[in-house]
Amino acid sequence: SPEQRIKETNLLASEQARRITAVFNKTEVDYTSAETILDLWAEQWSTQAEETAIVFEDRTVTFQEMEASSNQLAHFLQSRHGLQAGDLVGLKLERSEWLPLSILAILKIGAAYVPIDAGHPEERIAYIQKDSGFQHCIDQDELNAFQAEKDSFSTTFDGPRPTGADAAYAIYTSGSTGRPKGVVNGHAGLYNRLLWMKDNLQIDQKDVLLQKTPYTFDVSVWELLMSLVAGNQLVIAKPEGHKDPAY
């Protein structure tokens, strides 16, 4: 066909072309765009309230206990510090069962969390605090104060639900090429990511996941929050445990 233009030449058989353009690239998923992971969490804890949600060393937390404690912490943050939807909340904690519990409480308020590694240099911590302008920071002293008052707060919480457009967390880059840069991630992206990983890795309620990534890295987000979506058990490695392969 000497008169045919090269761009009109099809090097693929019709079935090959269909597979490449239609089958391999079929990524559409039907899901409720108005939902966030808090809606999925409500389904999980209500259907397996007495099942174990978190294991940290010799301590366990059931789904019901996780729901109740996060609700009490959300009330505490609102009443004692005036936190509300749209706020940024610093999180400076060692790895424990209180890490996912605190994140869940922050999200229930409609706020977003900013993870801070207590082991980082003070200069970096101060920069993140100033640059993000977070309204409050949850550290161990804050949790101790909450524990002392915990029983005075309701175990139910009916706050404003975030939308997909609202911020869920803000993580700072390493800053290896200059100052650390804060990246805000919204609920829609978080919801999409977790549902994709749940399906891709075929995670369900029978699975046990290990949380070992430092929570100042974005990879930690799915480890910490997958149980909210899939209802699986989360085992949290001890502080610095991720550096010890034998452990």
Tab-separated table of C-alpha atoms in Angstrom:
chain	number	residue	atom	x	y	z
A	1	SER	CA	0.000	0.000	0.000
A	2	PRO	CA	2.500	2.658	-1.130
A	3	GLU	CA	-0.087	5.439	-1.014
A	4	GLN	CA	-1.091	4.787	2.636
A	5	ARG	CA	0.239	7.148	5.266
A	6	ILE	CA	2.311	5.581	8.018
A	7	LYS	CA	0.014	7.040	10.678
A	8	GLU	CA	-2.873	5.145	9.083
A	9	THR	CA	-1.074	1.826	9.405
A	10	ASN	CA	-2.290	-0.327	12.287
A	11	LEU	CA	0.450	-2.584	13.647
A	12	LEU	CA	-1.944	-4.333	16.009
A	13	ALA	CA	-4.630	-6.829	15.252
A	14	SER	CA	-8.088	-5.566	16.218
A	15	GLU	CA	-8.287	-7.786	19.330
A	16	GLN	CA	-4.851	-6.635	20.491
A	17	ALA	CA	-5.845	-3.016	20.031
A	18	ARG	CA	-9.069	-3.559	21.996
A	19	ARG	CA	-7.216	-5.191	24.890
A	20	ILE	CA	-4.668	-2.388	25.129
A	21	THR	CA	-7.075	0.523	24.800
A	22	ALA	CA	-10.190	-0.885	26.513
A	23	VAL	CA	-9.286	-3.807	28.802
A	24	PHE	CA	-5.875	-2.878	30.208
A	25	ASN	CA	-6.927	0.722	30.729
A	26	LYS	CA	-10.292	-0.005	32.321
A	27	THR	CA	-9.834	1.719	35.680
A	28	GLU	CA	-13.292	3.125	36.344
A	29	VAL	CA	-14.698	2.179	39.749
A	30	ASP	CA	-18.230	2.789	40.947
A	31	TYR	CA	-18.202	4.179	44.468
A	32	THR	CA	-20.091	6.727	46.541
A	33	SER	CA	-18.217	9.980	46.010
A	34	ALA	CA	-20.028	11.664	48.893
A	35	GLU	CA	-18.461	9.263	51.406
A	36	THR	CA	-15.213	9.558	53.346
A	37	ILE	CA	-13.330	6.915	55.308
A	38	LEU	CA	-15.353	7.927	58.385
A	39	ASP	CA	-18.463	6.523	56.696
A	40	LEU	CA	-16.620	3.271	56.008
A	41	TRP	CA	-15.373	3.204	59.616
A	42	ALA	CA	-18.951	3.485	60.903
A	43	GLU	CA	-19.799	0.320	58.980
A	44	GLN	CA	-16.774	-1.570	60.309
A	45	TRP	CA	-16.968	-0.879	64.030
A	46	SER	CA	-20.722	-1.407	64.200
A	47	THR	CA	-20.516	-4.877	62.630
A	48	GLN	CA	-17.557	-6.208	64.636
A	49	ALA	CA	-17.573	-4.163	67.817
A	50	GLU	CA	-15.985	-6.830	70.023
A	51	GLU	CA	-13.280	-7.889	67.560
A	52	THR	CA	-9.692	-6.763	68.094
A	53	ALA	CA	-8.821	-3.648	66.092
A	54	ILE	CA	-5.363	-2.762	67.453
A	55	VAL	CA	-2.564	-4.704	69.122
A	56	PHE	CA	0.403	-2.885	70.651
A	57	GLU	CA	2.782	-5.070	72.634
A	58	ASP	CA	0.638	-6.506	75.467
A	59	ARG	CA	-2.327	-4.175	74.921
A	60	THR	CA	-5.360	-4.726	72.698
A	61	VAL	CA	-8.143	-2.388	71.617
A	62	THR	CA	-11.476	-3.593	70.235
A	63	PHE	CA	-13.352	-1.778	67.477
A	64	GLN	CA	-15.918	-0.625	70.066
A	65	GLU	CA	-13.170	0.703	72.348
A	66	MET	CA	-11.529	2.471	69.415
A	67	GLU	CA	-14.834	4.133	68.524
A	68	ALA	CA	-15.552	5.176	72.120
A	69	SER	CA	-12.040	6.448	72.933
A	70	SER	CA	-11.715	8.422	69.698
A	71	ASN	CA	-15.106	10.034	70.381
A	72	GLN	CA	-14.042	11.018	73.898
A	73	LEU	CA	-10.779	12.452	72.576
A	74	ALA	CA	-12.667	14.417	69.917
A	75	HIS	CA	-14.856	15.955	72.656
A	76	PHE	CA	-11.754	16.730	74.732
A	77	LEU	CA	-10.027	18.491	71.836
A	78	GLN	CA	-13.112	20.540	71.096
A	79	SER	CA	-13.963	21.557	74.652
A	80	ARG	CA	-10.456	22.125	76.001
A	81	HIS	CA	-8.784	23.623	72.926
A	82	GLY	CA	-11.637	24.830	70.736
A	83	LEU	CA	-10.591	22.729	67.768
A	84	GLN	CA	-13.056	22.607	64.910
A	85	ALA	CA	-13.533	21.601	61.288
A	86	GLY	CA	-10.843	22.921	58.977
A	87	ASP	CA	-8.165	23.212	61.671
A	88	LEU	CA	-4.712	21.658	61.431
A	89	VAL	CA	-3.623	19.613	64.447
A	90	GLY	CA	-0.023	18.674	65.131
A	91	LEU	CA	0.679	15.082	66.168
A	92	LYS	CA	3.920	14.409	68.037
A	93	LEU	CA	3.686	10.941	69.540
A	94	GLU	CA	5.702	7.770	69.861
A	95	ARG	CA	4.235	4.802	68.041
A	96	SER	CA	1.456	3.174	70.110
A	97	GLU	CA	-2.257	2.389	69.971
A	98	TRP	CA	-2.876	6.116	70.539
A	99	LEU	CA	-1.504	7.026	67.145
A	100	PRO	CA	-4.452	5.721	65.051
A	101	LEU	CA	-6.875	6.652	67.853
A	102	SER	CA	-5.684	10.265	67.805
A	103	ILE	CA	-5.840	10.444	64.011
A	104	LEU	CA	-9.403	9.117	64.065
A	105	ALA	CA	-10.405	11.706	66.678
A	106	ILE	CA	-8.888	14.534	64.625
A	107	LEU	CA	-10.697	13.393	61.478
A	108	LYS	CA	-13.998	13.162	63.376
A	109	ILE	CA	-13.704	16.827	64.317
A	110	GLY	CA	-13.286	17.601	60.633
A	111	ALA	CA	-9.685	18.670	61.179
A	112	ALA	CA	-6.485	17.419	59.528
A	113	TYR	CA	-3.379	16.043	61.235
A	114	VAL	CA	0.234	17.156	60.790
A	115	PRO	CA	2.669	14.404	61.871
A	116	ILE	CA	5.848	15.483	63.665
A	117	ASP	CA	8.705	13.172	64.610
A	118	ALA	CA	9.717	13.958	68.198
A	119	GLY	CA	13.196	12.685	67.351
A	120	HIS	CA	13.737	15.294	64.653
A	121	PRO	CA	15.918	18.365	65.334
A	122	GLU	CA	14.157	21.148	67.221
A	123	GLU	CA	14.817	23.498	64.316
A	124	ARG	CA	12.810	21.290	61.947
A	125	ILE	CA	9.987	20.853	64.465
A	126	ALA	CA	9.790	24.599	65.049
A	127	TYR	CA	9.783	25.263	61.309
A	128	ILE	CA	6.907	22.836	60.672
A	129	GLN	CA	4.916	24.349	63.524
A	130	LYS	CA	5.420	27.881	62.216
A	131	ASP	CA	4.963	27.023	58.535
A	132	SER	CA	1.803	24.944	58.995
A	133	GLY	CA	0.343	27.220	61.655
A	134	PHE	CA	-1.425	24.264	63.270
A	135	GLN	CA	-3.868	25.269	65.994
A	136	HIS	CA	-2.797	22.695	68.581
A	137	CYS	CA	-0.422	19.757	69.006
A	138	ILE	CA	-1.206	16.385	70.568
A	139	ASP	CA	1.790	15.008	72.436
A	140	GLN	CA	2.184	12.624	75.377
A	141	ASP	CA	1.468	15.351	77.943
A	142	GLU	CA	-1.762	16.091	76.118
A	143	LEU	CA	-2.762	12.416	76.182
A	144	ASN	CA	-1.967	12.234	79.899
A	145	ALA	CA	-4.287	15.199	80.504
A	146	PHE	CA	-6.982	13.521	78.414
A	147	GLN	CA	-6.654	10.227	80.294
A	148	ALA	CA	-7.228	12.058	83.576
A	149	GLU	CA	-10.506	13.513	82.261
A	150	LYS	CA	-11.521	10.804	79.811
A	151	ASP	CA	-14.508	9.478	81.729
A	152	SER	CA	-16.151	12.905	81.822
A	153	PHE	CA	-16.660	12.886	78.044
A	154	SER	CA	-19.327	11.116	76.021
A	155	THR	CA	-18.424	7.954	74.118
A	156	THR	CA	-20.604	9.101	71.213
A	157	PHE	CA	-19.785	11.971	68.875
A	158	ASP	CA	-21.934	13.663	66.289
A	159	GLY	CA	-19.704	16.278	64.731
A	160	PRO	CA	-19.737	17.782	61.241
A	161	ARG	CA	-18.714	15.178	58.700
A	162	PRO	CA	-15.896	16.202	56.350
A	163	THR	CA	-16.398	16.127	52.596
A	164	GLY	CA	-14.058	14.810	49.941
A	165	ALA	CA	-12.764	18.328	49.349
A	166	ASP	CA	-11.691	18.780	52.989
A	167	ALA	CA	-8.116	18.228	54.153
A	168	ALA	CA	-7.314	14.959	55.935
A	169	TYR	CA	-3.607	15.369	56.681
A	170	ALA	CA	-0.546	17.445	55.797
A	171	ILE	CA	2.851	15.778	55.536
A	172	TYR	CA	6.175	17.551	55.170
A	173	THR	CA	8.864	16.459	52.733
A	174	SER	CA	12.351	15.541	53.923
A	175	GLY	CA	13.730	18.947	52.969
A	176	SER	CA	16.846	17.391	51.472
A	177	THR	CA	16.889	19.990	48.684
A	178	GLY	CA	15.994	22.952	50.889
A	179	ARG	CA	13.292	23.730	53.418
A	180	PRO	CA	10.693	20.989	54.070
A	181	LYS	CA	7.514	21.530	52.072
A	182	GLY	CA	4.078	20.768	53.451
A	183	VAL	CA	1.712	18.817	51.212
A	184	VAL	CA	-1.985	18.817	52.098
A	185	ASN	CA	-3.963	15.726	51.109
A	186	GLY	CA	-7.753	15.666	50.993
A	187	HIS	CA	-10.339	13.097	52.006
A	188	ALA	CA	-11.236	12.248	48.392
A	189	GLY	CA	-7.684	11.212	47.579
A	190	LEU	CA	-7.328	9.284	50.842
A	191	TYR	CA	-10.629	7.471	50.253
A	192	ASN	CA	-9.658	6.581	46.692
A	193	ARG	CA	-6.193	5.366	47.701
A	194	LEU	CA	-7.400	3.156	50.557
A	195	LEU	CA	-10.215	1.566	48.551
A	196	TRP	CA	-7.804	0.836	45.699
A	197	MET	CA	-5.249	-0.778	48.039
A	198	LYS	CA	-7.973	-2.767	49.793
A	199	ASP	CA	-9.072	-4.258	46.476
A	200	ASN	CA	-5.603	-4.589	44.955
A	201	LEU	CA	-4.125	-6.354	47.990
A	202	GLN	CA	-7.418	-8.156	48.730
A	203	ILE	CA	-7.426	-6.987	52.358
A	204	ASP	CA	-10.384	-7.985	54.492
A	205	GLN	CA	-11.387	-8.514	58.121
A	206	LYS	CA	-9.362	-11.703	58.534
A	207	ASP	CA	-6.068	-10.013	57.704
A	208	VAL	CA	-3.483	-8.736	60.173
A	209	LEU	CA	-1.367	-5.764	59.094
A	210	LEU	CA	1.857	-4.529	60.684
A	211	GLN	CA	2.316	-0.779	61.109
A	212	LYS	CA	6.059	-0.148	60.994
A	213	THR	CA	6.616	2.924	58.814
A	214	PRO	CA	7.471	6.179	60.646
A	215	TYR	CA	4.250	8.155	60.525
A	216	THR	CA	5.935	11.256	59.129
A	217	PHE	CA	6.201	9.359	55.825
A	218	ASP	CA	3.210	9.206	53.503
A	219	VAL	CA	3.491	5.413	53.209
A	220	SER	CA	2.395	5.148	56.850
A	221	VAL	CA	-1.066	6.544	56.110
A	222	TRP	CA	-2.497	3.388	54.561
A	223	GLU	CA	-0.949	1.229	57.297
A	224	LEU	CA	-2.519	3.328	60.047
A	225	LEU	CA	-5.927	3.814	58.442
A	226	MET	CA	-6.637	0.669	56.409
A	227	SER	CA	-8.476	-0.902	59.361
A	228	LEU	CA	-10.984	1.963	59.184
A	229	VAL	CA	-11.872	0.808	55.678
A	230	ALA	CA	-11.332	-2.958	55.740
A	231	GLY	CA	-11.974	-3.784	59.395
A	232	ASN	CA	-8.733	-5.725	59.686
A	233	GLN	CA	-6.517	-6.071	62.747
A	234	LEU	CA	-3.625	-3.617	63.076
A	235	VAL	CA	-0.455	-4.629	64.919
A	236	ILE	CA	1.708	-1.622	65.781
A	237	ALA	CA	5.458	-2.097	66.009
A	238	LYS	CA	7.176	-0.702	69.092
A	239	PRO	CA	9.060	2.596	68.746
A	240	GLU	CA	12.245	2.067	66.699
A	241	GLY	CA	11.135	-1.526	66.090
A	242	HIS	CA	11.171	-0.945	62.323
A	243	LYS	CA	14.984	-0.718	62.522
A	244	ASP	CA	15.352	-4.244	63.925
A	245	PRO	CA	14.674	-7.033	61.359
A	246	ALA	CA	14.789	-9.741	64.067
A	247	TYR	CA	12.049	-7.971	66.026
